[in-house]
């Protein structure tokens, strides 16, 4: 049996280490006949800070070494997580089964519940609360056992039975085309009579034939083995006639939105005819406008059947329905590549879609699309128009082009546009300029250490495979920019990632030990309430977000080694100011205040990387914005792209509502 892993004071591994030792003692009872032998064996596996803690007990022949319980209690007071119980309870309160099996949910539940002090009744209540709705409903129909283990076994049996029923229903699905496209000129309820459509001529299977195919594991559609009806390769799709495609390409401003008719005959959805081009291919289909959708979506099956190029998202996104339950198709893990989309002959855009299961609507245009284009919808006439400035400048390009004879590459320009009145400052918005190493300035961030302080050094944190991939990309990107460089520093902080609300990963460095020995910069950060007080007479506002923020400031020459961090792929140090340094906010506030000092409180307020410009009238405001952009250009500072720059924001009245005047 292999020895337990060594312990180096990592709190996250303390309980794992103790449990490994206990198992080893039970497997080798003849070798550990006393508590003292067990304790000395544990001490022999300690390293770094843990060994330094235990050494005085050994040197003084302490009585603690004679009692295993006393020793582990003393050790847990130093190395166990003091918030372990609270963290476990918080995790259990938020734990839900979701789309996992009961077995997987139970495994995570038991992992956390052992760290709580809950009694059996509380454990059963929380376990039941986290079950998915179908399991909970089935459990309510029977007499639930009193013991938690018995409840778990019952739920696992219910879960397996429901899974079997789902597979049976999948085998017996009706064999209809996945997307029967109904032209807008033909009512949706009229059946097609085209004799070339094999699906229309297919006869319904008899009950006996259906049972025979199910028993033999044959496809219910074609009767062949190796696949199910829902993925039958012998199915055909209904297509749009050539004349209808020409009508789509030659359409005028007449209403484009068709309507789907529900069983009661009322109009329930707004559907538009769209054309997607992929290289030389043109794919006509329909899209639903949905102001309740938080993104733009495409059906996964539709994308696969039409060979639409897909890419994997950096991190999955969990979606919920209106009642708060997770989307049945699970997290969104893929999205399409950039596609060219036409609505009307002259409205073209580049767009990508997140992939979900949406068999009724192959394409859904949600809030991001509606907010971007701000279309005018006549709900009574069922038509849509595009009068917005954004569409006039970016989307309205003339008629739908014929299929190109040579491959055409579609893409977004790397140039991010400002409103016309500020177009001369385009370089201030160019991301490429912000990716260069900034110059040294009097405001370089110093890192003054307390006299005689021990140089901080930490262990490498364990990272999952996705996080290791993100780490490698982060290092490659910042080495290329010149923001970091390889280091031989005696210091070394641990590197890890924190998942943001949008499921993307934010790189973080554990500078806590460095903070403890750093002389603090007491430059004041402004009070938000005081900043807002300056805006009381203003009517027009523009908000600018600085791109790169802290990376716009260099580390003082000679102090770079103190920012060193350790990773699986090497030892590195920063040349620019990273997030996490205790003096970073004060240094940056001092820098940006001095850059805009003659404008502060007159028509500018600044809080870290956010600049707010305020004025009483439009003409004056445009001059103020130009002065700020010019100052940023002079100091090699850059702003985020036009989606995050409120350069056309309507002014706010005293009641907080917006008026139509534009900056």
PDB file of C-alpha atoms in Angstrom, residues 106-370:
ATOM      1  CA  UNK A 106     -25.673  12.346  -3.604  1.00  0.00           C
ATOM      2  CA  UNK A 107     -21.897  12.118  -3.996  1.00  0.00           C
ATOM      3  CA  UNK A 108     -21.508  15.901  -3.786  1.00  0.00           C
ATOM      4  CA  UNK A 109     -24.111  16.122  -0.983  1.00  0.00           C
ATOM      5  CA  UNK A 110     -22.209  13.628   1.197  1.00  0.00           C
ATOM      6  CA  UNK A 111     -18.942  15.438   0.489  1.00  0.00           C
ATOM      7  CA  UNK A 112     -20.263  18.631   2.107  1.00  0.00           C
ATOM      8  CA  UNK A 113     -22.645  17.282   4.765  1.00  0.00           C
ATOM      9  CA  UNK A 114     -19.829  15.557   6.653  1.00  0.00           C
ATOM     10  CA  UNK A 115     -18.371  19.012   7.398  1.00  0.00           C
ATOM     11  CA  UNK A 116     -21.570  20.239   9.071  1.00  0.00           C
ATOM     12  CA  UNK A 117     -23.036  19.697  12.543  1.00  0.00           C
ATOM     13  CA  UNK A 118     -26.540  19.053  11.201  1.00  0.00           C
ATOM     14  CA  UNK A 119     -28.665  16.348  12.816  1.00  0.00           C
ATOM     15  CA  UNK A 120     -30.246  13.566  10.647  1.00  0.00           C
ATOM     16  CA  UNK A 121     -33.546  15.457  10.292  1.00  0.00           C
ATOM     17  CA  UNK A 122     -31.790  18.552   8.900  1.00  0.00           C
ATOM     18  CA  UNK A 123     -29.725  16.412   6.535  1.00  0.00           C
ATOM     19  CA  UNK A 124     -32.844  14.672   5.153  1.00  0.00           C
ATOM     20  CA  UNK A 125     -34.655  17.986   4.724  1.00  0.00           C
ATOM     21  CA  UNK A 126     -31.772  19.556   2.801  1.00  0.00           C
ATOM     22  CA  UNK A 127     -31.275  16.434   0.640  1.00  0.00           C
ATOM     23  CA  UNK A 128     -34.965  16.458  -0.327  1.00  0.00           C
ATOM     24  CA  UNK A 129     -34.872  20.212  -1.043  1.00  0.00           C
ATOM     25  CA  UNK A 130     -32.051  19.783  -3.569  1.00  0.00           C
ATOM     26  CA  UNK A 131     -33.686  16.987  -5.577  1.00  0.00           C
ATOM     27  CA  UNK A 132     -34.985  17.723  -9.066  1.00  0.00           C
ATOM     28  CA  UNK A 133     -38.722  18.238  -9.414  1.00  0.00           C
ATOM     29  CA  UNK A 134     -39.498  14.881 -11.125  1.00  0.00           C
ATOM     30  CA  UNK A 135     -37.664  12.941  -8.384  1.00  0.00           C
ATOM     31  CA  UNK A 136     -39.362  14.993  -5.664  1.00  0.00           C
ATOM     32  CA  UNK A 137     -42.785  14.359  -7.198  1.00  0.00           C
ATOM     33  CA  UNK A 138     -42.205  10.610  -7.364  1.00  0.00           C
ATOM     34  CA  UNK A 139     -40.889  10.580  -3.800  1.00  0.00           C
ATOM     35  CA  UNK A 140     -44.048  12.341  -2.601  1.00  0.00           C
ATOM     36  CA  UNK A 141     -46.169   9.468  -3.969  1.00  0.00           C
ATOM     37  CA  UNK A 142     -44.605   6.854  -1.665  1.00  0.00           C
ATOM     38  CA  UNK A 143     -43.921   6.537   2.037  1.00  0.00           C
ATOM     39  CA  UNK A 144     -40.386   7.874   2.372  1.00  0.00           C
ATOM     40  CA  UNK A 145     -38.089   5.918   4.747  1.00  0.00           C
ATOM     41  CA  UNK A 146     -36.843   7.543   7.948  1.00  0.00           C
ATOM     42  CA  UNK A 147     -33.157   6.834   7.340  1.00  0.00           C
ATOM     43  CA  UNK A 148     -31.210   9.089   4.952  1.00  0.00           C
ATOM     44  CA  UNK A 149     -29.351   6.142   3.399  1.00  0.00           C
ATOM     45  CA  UNK A 150     -32.660   4.430   2.615  1.00  0.00           C
ATOM     46  CA  UNK A 151     -34.028   7.643   1.084  1.00  0.00           C
ATOM     47  CA  UNK A 152     -30.922   7.896  -1.109  1.00  0.00           C
ATOM     48  CA  UNK A 153     -31.327   4.318  -2.350  1.00  0.00           C
ATOM     49  CA  UNK A 154     -35.013   4.900  -3.091  1.00  0.00           C
ATOM     50  CA  UNK A 155     -34.251   8.089  -5.049  1.00  0.00           C
ATOM     51  CA  UNK A 156     -31.567   6.306  -7.071  1.00  0.00           C
ATOM     52  CA  UNK A 157     -34.083   3.586  -8.027  1.00  0.00           C
ATOM     53  CA  UNK A 158     -36.654   6.238  -8.996  1.00  0.00           C
ATOM     54  CA  UNK A 159     -34.061   8.097 -11.045  1.00  0.00           C
ATOM     55  CA  UNK A 160     -33.077   4.970 -12.944  1.00  0.00           C
ATOM     56  CA  UNK A 161     -36.707   4.090 -13.619  1.00  0.00           C
ATOM     57  CA  UNK A 162     -37.398   7.577 -14.994  1.00  0.00           C
ATOM     58  CA  UNK A 163     -34.261   7.358 -17.162  1.00  0.00           C
ATOM     59  CA  UNK A 164     -35.523   4.068 -18.610  1.00  0.00           C
ATOM     60  CA  UNK A 165     -38.870   5.678 -19.397  1.00  0.00           C
ATOM     61  CA  UNK A 166     -37.132   8.553 -21.168  1.00  0.00           C
ATOM     62  CA  UNK A 167     -35.178   6.107 -23.330  1.00  0.00           C
ATOM     63  CA  UNK A 168     -38.367   4.219 -24.187  1.00  0.00           C
ATOM     64  CA  UNK A 169     -40.071   7.439 -25.250  1.00  0.00           C
ATOM     65  CA  UNK A 170     -37.039   8.353 -27.350  1.00  0.00           C
ATOM     66  CA  UNK A 171     -37.313   5.066 -29.247  1.00  0.00           C
ATOM     67  CA  UNK A 172     -40.992   5.627 -29.958  1.00  0.00           C
ATOM     68  CA  UNK A 173     -40.792   9.218 -31.179  1.00  0.00           C
ATOM     69  CA  UNK A 174     -42.934   9.991 -34.184  1.00  0.00           C
ATOM     70  CA  UNK A 175     -40.908  10.227 -37.409  1.00  0.00           C
ATOM     71  CA  UNK A 176     -41.494  13.694 -38.711  1.00  0.00           C
ATOM     72  CA  UNK A 177     -38.921  15.971 -40.375  1.00  0.00           C
ATOM     73  CA  UNK A 178     -37.031  17.997 -37.814  1.00  0.00           C
ATOM     74  CA  UNK A 179     -37.825  21.322 -39.527  1.00  0.00           C
ATOM     75  CA  UNK A 180     -40.700  21.321 -42.012  1.00  0.00           C
ATOM     76  CA  UNK A 181     -40.211  24.820 -43.466  1.00  0.00           C
ATOM     77  CA  UNK A 182     -43.531  26.455 -44.207  1.00  0.00           C
ATOM     78  CA  UNK A 183     -43.296  29.311 -46.750  1.00  0.00           C
ATOM     79  CA  UNK A 184     -44.719  32.612 -45.590  1.00  0.00           C
ATOM     80  CA  UNK A 185     -47.096  32.641 -48.553  1.00  0.00           C
ATOM     81  CA  UNK A 186     -48.685  29.332 -47.502  1.00  0.00           C
ATOM     82  CA  UNK A 187     -50.698  28.796 -44.281  1.00  0.00           C
ATOM     83  CA  UNK A 188     -48.781  26.725 -41.778  1.00  0.00           C
ATOM     84  CA  UNK A 189     -51.591  24.200 -41.385  1.00  0.00           C
ATOM     85  CA  UNK A 190     -51.802  23.212 -45.077  1.00  0.00           C
ATOM     86  CA  UNK A 191     -50.092  19.856 -45.788  1.00  0.00           C
ATOM     87  CA  UNK A 192     -47.631  19.594 -48.659  1.00  0.00           C
ATOM     88  CA  UNK A 193     -48.696  17.538 -51.673  1.00  0.00           C
ATOM     89  CA  UNK A 194     -45.317  17.449 -53.402  1.00  0.00           C
ATOM     90  CA  UNK A 195     -44.978  13.803 -54.617  1.00  0.00           C
ATOM     91  CA  UNK A 196     -41.168  14.070 -54.302  1.00  0.00           C
ATOM     92  CA  UNK A 197     -41.381  14.447 -50.521  1.00  0.00           C
ATOM     93  CA  UNK A 198     -40.845  10.940 -49.219  1.00  0.00           C
ATOM     94  CA  UNK A 199     -42.013  11.920 -45.748  1.00  0.00           C
ATOM     95  CA  UNK A 200     -45.445  12.842 -47.091  1.00  0.00           C
ATOM     96  CA  UNK A 201     -45.950   9.399 -48.716  1.00  0.00           C
ATOM     97  CA  UNK A 202     -44.765   7.320 -45.761  1.00  0.00           C
ATOM     98  CA  UNK A 203     -47.445   5.130 -44.193  1.00  0.00           C
ATOM     99  CA  UNK A 204     -48.005   4.880 -40.449  1.00  0.00           C
ATOM    100  CA  UNK A 205     -46.534   1.752 -38.844  1.00  0.00           C
ATOM    101  CA  UNK A 206     -48.930  -0.781 -37.445  1.00  0.00           C
ATOM    102  CA  UNK A 207     -48.775  -1.522 -33.727  1.00  0.00           C
ATOM    103  CA  UNK A 208     -47.368  -5.003 -34.377  1.00  0.00           C
ATOM    104  CA  UNK A 209     -44.631  -3.672 -36.693  1.00  0.00           C
ATOM    105  CA  UNK A 210     -43.697  -0.974 -34.190  1.00  0.00           C
ATOM    106  CA  UNK A 211     -43.335  -3.556 -31.403  1.00  0.00           C
ATOM    107  CA  UNK A 212     -41.244  -5.813 -33.682  1.00  0.00           C
ATOM    108  CA  UNK A 213     -38.813  -2.971 -34.511  1.00  0.00           C
ATOM    109  CA  UNK A 214     -38.563  -1.892 -30.883  1.00  0.00           C
ATOM    110  CA  UNK A 215     -37.808  -5.435 -29.734  1.00  0.00           C
ATOM    111  CA  UNK A 216     -35.161  -5.885 -32.429  1.00  0.00           C
ATOM    112  CA  UNK A 217     -33.587  -2.448 -31.817  1.00  0.00           C
ATOM    113  CA  UNK A 218     -34.443  -1.271 -35.359  1.00  0.00           C
ATOM    114  CA  UNK A 219     -35.140   2.266 -36.543  1.00  0.00           C
ATOM    115  CA  UNK A 220     -38.864   3.075 -36.449  1.00  0.00           C
ATOM    116  CA  UNK A 221     -38.487   5.130 -39.642  1.00  0.00           C
ATOM    117  CA  UNK A 222     -36.599   2.907 -42.097  1.00  0.00           C
ATOM    118  CA  UNK A 223     -36.421  -0.424 -40.243  1.00  0.00           C
ATOM    119  CA  UNK A 224     -32.625  -0.627 -40.416  1.00  0.00           C
ATOM    120  CA  UNK A 225     -30.328  -1.315 -37.430  1.00  0.00           C
ATOM    121  CA  UNK A 226     -27.614   0.914 -36.000  1.00  0.00           C
ATOM    122  CA  UNK A 227     -29.565   4.113 -35.258  1.00  0.00           C
ATOM    123  CA  UNK A 228     -32.845   5.497 -33.909  1.00  0.00           C
ATOM    124  CA  UNK A 229     -35.578   7.298 -35.823  1.00  0.00           C
ATOM    125  CA  UNK A 230     -34.641  10.722 -34.484  1.00  0.00           C
ATOM    126  CA  UNK A 231     -31.227  10.407 -36.222  1.00  0.00           C
ATOM    127  CA  UNK A 232     -32.290   8.341 -39.225  1.00  0.00           C
ATOM    128  CA  UNK A 233     -30.049   9.154 -42.247  1.00  0.00           C
ATOM    129  CA  UNK A 234     -32.833   8.195 -44.662  1.00  0.00           C
ATOM    130  CA  UNK A 235     -35.053  11.098 -43.661  1.00  0.00           C
ATOM    131  CA  UNK A 236     -35.491  13.933 -46.118  1.00  0.00           C
ATOM    132  CA  UNK A 237     -35.993  17.597 -45.380  1.00  0.00           C
ATOM    133  CA  UNK A 238     -38.564  19.794 -47.018  1.00  0.00           C
ATOM    134  CA  UNK A 239     -36.968  22.632 -48.961  1.00  0.00           C
ATOM    135  CA  UNK A 240     -38.065  26.003 -50.209  1.00  0.00           C
ATOM    136  CA  UNK A 241     -38.882  26.291 -53.881  1.00  0.00           C
ATOM    137  CA  UNK A 242     -36.524  28.359 -56.046  1.00  0.00           C
ATOM    138  CA  UNK A 243     -39.260  30.897 -56.739  1.00  0.00           C
ATOM    139  CA  UNK A 244     -39.733  31.487 -53.004  1.00  0.00           C
ATOM    140  CA  UNK A 245     -35.992  32.069 -52.525  1.00  0.00           C
ATOM    141  CA  UNK A 246     -36.085  34.637 -55.333  1.00  0.00           C
ATOM    142  CA  UNK A 247     -39.004  36.339 -53.602  1.00  0.00           C
ATOM    143  CA  UNK A 248     -36.939  36.529 -50.424  1.00  0.00           C
ATOM    144  CA  UNK A 249     -34.000  38.078 -52.301  1.00  0.00           C
ATOM    145  CA  UNK A 250     -36.160  40.563 -54.216  1.00  0.00           C
ATOM    146  CA  UNK A 251     -38.479  41.554 -51.363  1.00  0.00           C
ATOM    147  CA  UNK A 252     -39.277  45.227 -50.828  1.00  0.00           C
ATOM    148  CA  UNK A 253     -40.065  47.018 -47.592  1.00  0.00           C
ATOM    149  CA  UNK A 254     -43.393  45.193 -47.411  1.00  0.00           C
ATOM    150  CA  UNK A 255     -44.069  43.221 -44.212  1.00  0.00           C
ATOM    151  CA  UNK A 256     -41.506  40.471 -43.789  1.00  0.00           C
ATOM    152  CA  UNK A 257     -42.758  38.959 -40.579  1.00  0.00           C
ATOM    153  CA  UNK A 258     -44.938  35.931 -40.980  1.00  0.00           C
ATOM    154  CA  UNK A 259     -47.016  34.585 -38.143  1.00  0.00           C
ATOM    155  CA  UNK A 260     -47.354  31.147 -36.686  1.00  0.00           C
ATOM    156  CA  UNK A 261     -50.906  30.025 -35.977  1.00  0.00           C
ATOM    157  CA  UNK A 262     -51.563  28.156 -32.781  1.00  0.00           C
ATOM    158  CA  UNK A 263     -54.337  25.642 -32.282  1.00  0.00           C
ATOM    159  CA  UNK A 264     -56.799  28.327 -31.285  1.00  0.00           C
ATOM    160  CA  UNK A 265     -56.141  30.375 -34.389  1.00  0.00           C
ATOM    161  CA  UNK A 266     -54.581  33.341 -32.542  1.00  0.00           C
ATOM    162  CA  UNK A 267     -51.233  34.913 -33.393  1.00  0.00           C
ATOM    163  CA  UNK A 268     -48.702  33.805 -30.809  1.00  0.00           C
ATOM    164  CA  UNK A 269     -45.182  34.495 -32.146  1.00  0.00           C
ATOM    165  CA  UNK A 270     -43.467  36.993 -34.420  1.00  0.00           C
ATOM    166  CA  UNK A 271     -41.462  35.097 -37.045  1.00  0.00           C
ATOM    167  CA  UNK A 272     -39.187  36.662 -39.660  1.00  0.00           C
ATOM    168  CA  UNK A 273     -37.758  35.070 -42.788  1.00  0.00           C
ATOM    169  CA  UNK A 274     -33.958  35.149 -42.765  1.00  0.00           C
ATOM    170  CA  UNK A 275     -31.138  34.024 -45.037  1.00  0.00           C
ATOM    171  CA  UNK A 276     -27.856  32.707 -43.582  1.00  0.00           C
ATOM    172  CA  UNK A 277     -24.829  32.549 -45.880  1.00  0.00           C
ATOM    173  CA  UNK A 278     -21.914  30.211 -45.132  1.00  0.00           C
ATOM    174  CA  UNK A 279     -19.236  30.697 -47.770  1.00  0.00           C
ATOM    175  CA  UNK A 280     -20.989  29.877 -51.051  1.00  0.00           C
ATOM    176  CA  UNK A 281     -23.997  28.250 -49.371  1.00  0.00           C
ATOM    177  CA  UNK A 282     -27.240  30.106 -48.711  1.00  0.00           C
ATOM    178  CA  UNK A 283     -29.521  28.731 -46.003  1.00  0.00           C
ATOM    179  CA  UNK A 284     -33.066  30.188 -45.871  1.00  0.00           C
ATOM    180  CA  UNK A 285     -34.951  29.620 -42.619  1.00  0.00           C
ATOM    181  CA  UNK A 286     -37.126  31.407 -40.079  1.00  0.00           C
ATOM    182  CA  UNK A 287     -36.269  33.152 -36.804  1.00  0.00           C
ATOM    183  CA  UNK A 288     -38.425  34.049 -33.813  1.00  0.00           C
ATOM    184  CA  UNK A 289     -38.055  37.475 -32.189  1.00  0.00           C
ATOM    185  CA  UNK A 290     -38.073  36.913 -28.431  1.00  0.00           C
ATOM    186  CA  UNK A 291     -37.674  39.799 -25.990  1.00  0.00           C
ATOM    187  CA  UNK A 292     -37.535  37.273 -23.147  1.00  0.00           C
ATOM    188  CA  UNK A 293     -34.426  35.485 -24.452  1.00  0.00           C
ATOM    189  CA  UNK A 294     -31.153  36.578 -22.893  1.00  0.00           C
ATOM    190  CA  UNK A 295     -29.104  35.699 -25.997  1.00  0.00           C
ATOM    191  CA  UNK A 296     -29.223  34.734 -29.673  1.00  0.00           C
ATOM    192  CA  UNK A 297     -29.750  30.997 -30.081  1.00  0.00           C
ATOM    193  CA  UNK A 298     -29.752  28.293 -32.753  1.00  0.00           C
ATOM    194  CA  UNK A 299     -31.089  24.765 -32.485  1.00  0.00           C
ATOM    195  CA  UNK A 300     -28.282  22.228 -32.080  1.00  0.00           C
ATOM    196  CA  UNK A 301     -29.831  19.660 -34.433  1.00  0.00           C
ATOM    197  CA  UNK A 302     -30.513  22.321 -37.063  1.00  0.00           C
ATOM    198  CA  UNK A 303     -26.846  23.414 -36.925  1.00  0.00           C
ATOM    199  CA  UNK A 304     -25.552  19.839 -37.301  1.00  0.00           C
ATOM    200  CA  UNK A 305     -27.905  18.952 -40.163  1.00  0.00           C
ATOM    201  CA  UNK A 306     -26.845  22.046 -42.113  1.00  0.00           C
ATOM    202  CA  UNK A 307     -23.111  21.627 -41.420  1.00  0.00           C
ATOM    203  CA  UNK A 308     -22.834  25.038 -39.752  1.00  0.00           C
ATOM    204  CA  UNK A 309     -19.290  25.550 -38.382  1.00  0.00           C
ATOM    205  CA  UNK A 310     -19.178  25.442 -34.579  1.00  0.00           C
ATOM    206  CA  UNK A 311     -16.673  26.498 -31.928  1.00  0.00           C
ATOM    207  CA  UNK A 312     -16.387  25.502 -28.266  1.00  0.00           C
ATOM    208  CA  UNK A 313     -17.091  28.215 -25.689  1.00  0.00           C
ATOM    209  CA  UNK A 314     -14.299  29.079 -23.263  1.00  0.00           C
ATOM    210  CA  UNK A 315     -16.650  28.186 -20.389  1.00  0.00           C
ATOM    211  CA  UNK A 316     -20.171  26.655 -20.343  1.00  0.00           C
ATOM    212  CA  UNK A 317     -23.155  28.895 -19.561  1.00  0.00           C
ATOM    213  CA  UNK A 318     -26.143  27.679 -17.520  1.00  0.00           C
ATOM    214  CA  UNK A 319     -29.530  28.869 -18.769  1.00  0.00           C
ATOM    215  CA  UNK A 320     -32.817  28.933 -16.886  1.00  0.00           C
ATOM    216  CA  UNK A 321     -36.433  29.011 -18.016  1.00  0.00           C
ATOM    217  CA  UNK A 322     -38.933  31.582 -16.749  1.00  0.00           C
ATOM    218  CA  UNK A 323     -39.798  29.425 -13.737  1.00  0.00           C
ATOM    219  CA  UNK A 324     -36.161  29.216 -12.674  1.00  0.00           C
ATOM    220  CA  UNK A 325     -35.553  25.600 -13.684  1.00  0.00           C
ATOM    221  CA  UNK A 326     -32.430  24.756 -15.727  1.00  0.00           C
ATOM    222  CA  UNK A 327     -32.849  24.487 -19.492  1.00  0.00           C
ATOM    223  CA  UNK A 328     -33.593  20.871 -20.413  1.00  0.00           C
ATOM    224  CA  UNK A 329     -30.807  20.750 -23.017  1.00  0.00           C
ATOM    225  CA  UNK A 330     -28.207  21.499 -20.329  1.00  0.00           C
ATOM    226  CA  UNK A 331     -25.448  24.138 -20.223  1.00  0.00           C
ATOM    227  CA  UNK A 332     -24.459  25.948 -23.427  1.00  0.00           C
ATOM    228  CA  UNK A 333     -21.036  24.593 -24.422  1.00  0.00           C
ATOM    229  CA  UNK A 334     -20.850  25.517 -28.133  1.00  0.00           C
ATOM    230  CA  UNK A 335     -21.665  28.403 -30.427  1.00  0.00           C
ATOM    231  CA  UNK A 336     -21.568  28.935 -34.162  1.00  0.00           C
ATOM    232  CA  UNK A 337     -18.721  30.639 -35.947  1.00  0.00           C
ATOM    233  CA  UNK A 338     -19.455  34.136 -37.265  1.00  0.00           C
ATOM    234  CA  UNK A 339     -22.213  33.912 -39.889  1.00  0.00           C
ATOM    235  CA  UNK A 340     -23.637  36.408 -42.389  1.00  0.00           C
ATOM    236  CA  UNK A 341     -27.356  36.947 -41.749  1.00  0.00           C
ATOM    237  CA  UNK A 342     -29.797  38.773 -44.083  1.00  0.00           C
ATOM    238  CA  UNK A 343     -33.198  40.107 -43.056  1.00  0.00           C
ATOM    239  CA  UNK A 344     -34.827  41.844 -46.014  1.00  0.00           C
ATOM    240  CA  UNK A 345     -32.690  42.218 -49.111  1.00  0.00           C
ATOM    241  CA  UNK A 346     -30.688  45.128 -47.736  1.00  0.00           C
ATOM    242  CA  UNK A 347     -30.161  44.291 -44.049  1.00  0.00           C
ATOM    243  CA  UNK A 348     -26.956  42.318 -43.451  1.00  0.00           C
ATOM    244  CA  UNK A 349     -24.956  41.623 -40.305  1.00  0.00           C
ATOM    245  CA  UNK A 350     -22.308  39.321 -38.855  1.00  0.00           C
ATOM    246  CA  UNK A 351     -23.597  37.279 -35.928  1.00  0.00           C
ATOM    247  CA  UNK A 352     -23.018  34.082 -33.973  1.00  0.00           C
ATOM    248  CA  UNK A 353     -25.521  31.942 -32.059  1.00  0.00           C
ATOM    249  CA  UNK A 354     -25.323  29.897 -28.859  1.00  0.00           C
ATOM    250  CA  UNK A 355     -26.526  26.318 -29.384  1.00  0.00           C
ATOM    251  CA  UNK A 356     -29.510  24.918 -27.466  1.00  0.00           C
ATOM    252  CA  UNK A 357     -32.299  22.401 -28.114  1.00  0.00           C
ATOM    253  CA  UNK A 358     -35.077  24.398 -29.819  1.00  0.00           C
ATOM    254  CA  UNK A 359     -36.898  22.082 -32.267  1.00  0.00           C
ATOM    255  CA  UNK A 360     -39.823  24.431 -32.885  1.00  0.00           C
ATOM    256  CA  UNK A 361     -37.755  27.543 -33.692  1.00  0.00           C
ATOM    257  CA  UNK A 362     -34.407  26.886 -35.411  1.00  0.00           C
ATOM    258  CA  UNK A 363     -33.191  30.457 -34.753  1.00  0.00           C
ATOM    259  CA  UNK A 364     -34.102  32.794 -31.873  1.00  0.00           C
ATOM    260  CA  UNK A 365     -33.128  36.476 -31.901  1.00  0.00           C
ATOM    261  CA  UNK A 366     -33.176  37.702 -28.297  1.00  0.00           C
ATOM    262  CA  UNK A 367     -32.495  40.805 -26.229  1.00  0.00           C
ATOM    263  CA  UNK A 368     -28.855  41.323 -27.415  1.00  0.00           C
ATOM    264  CA  UNK A 369     -30.015  41.459 -31.049  1.00  0.00           C
ATOM    265  CA  UNK A 370     -33.058  43.634 -30.289  1.00  0.00           C
TER     266      UNK A 370
END
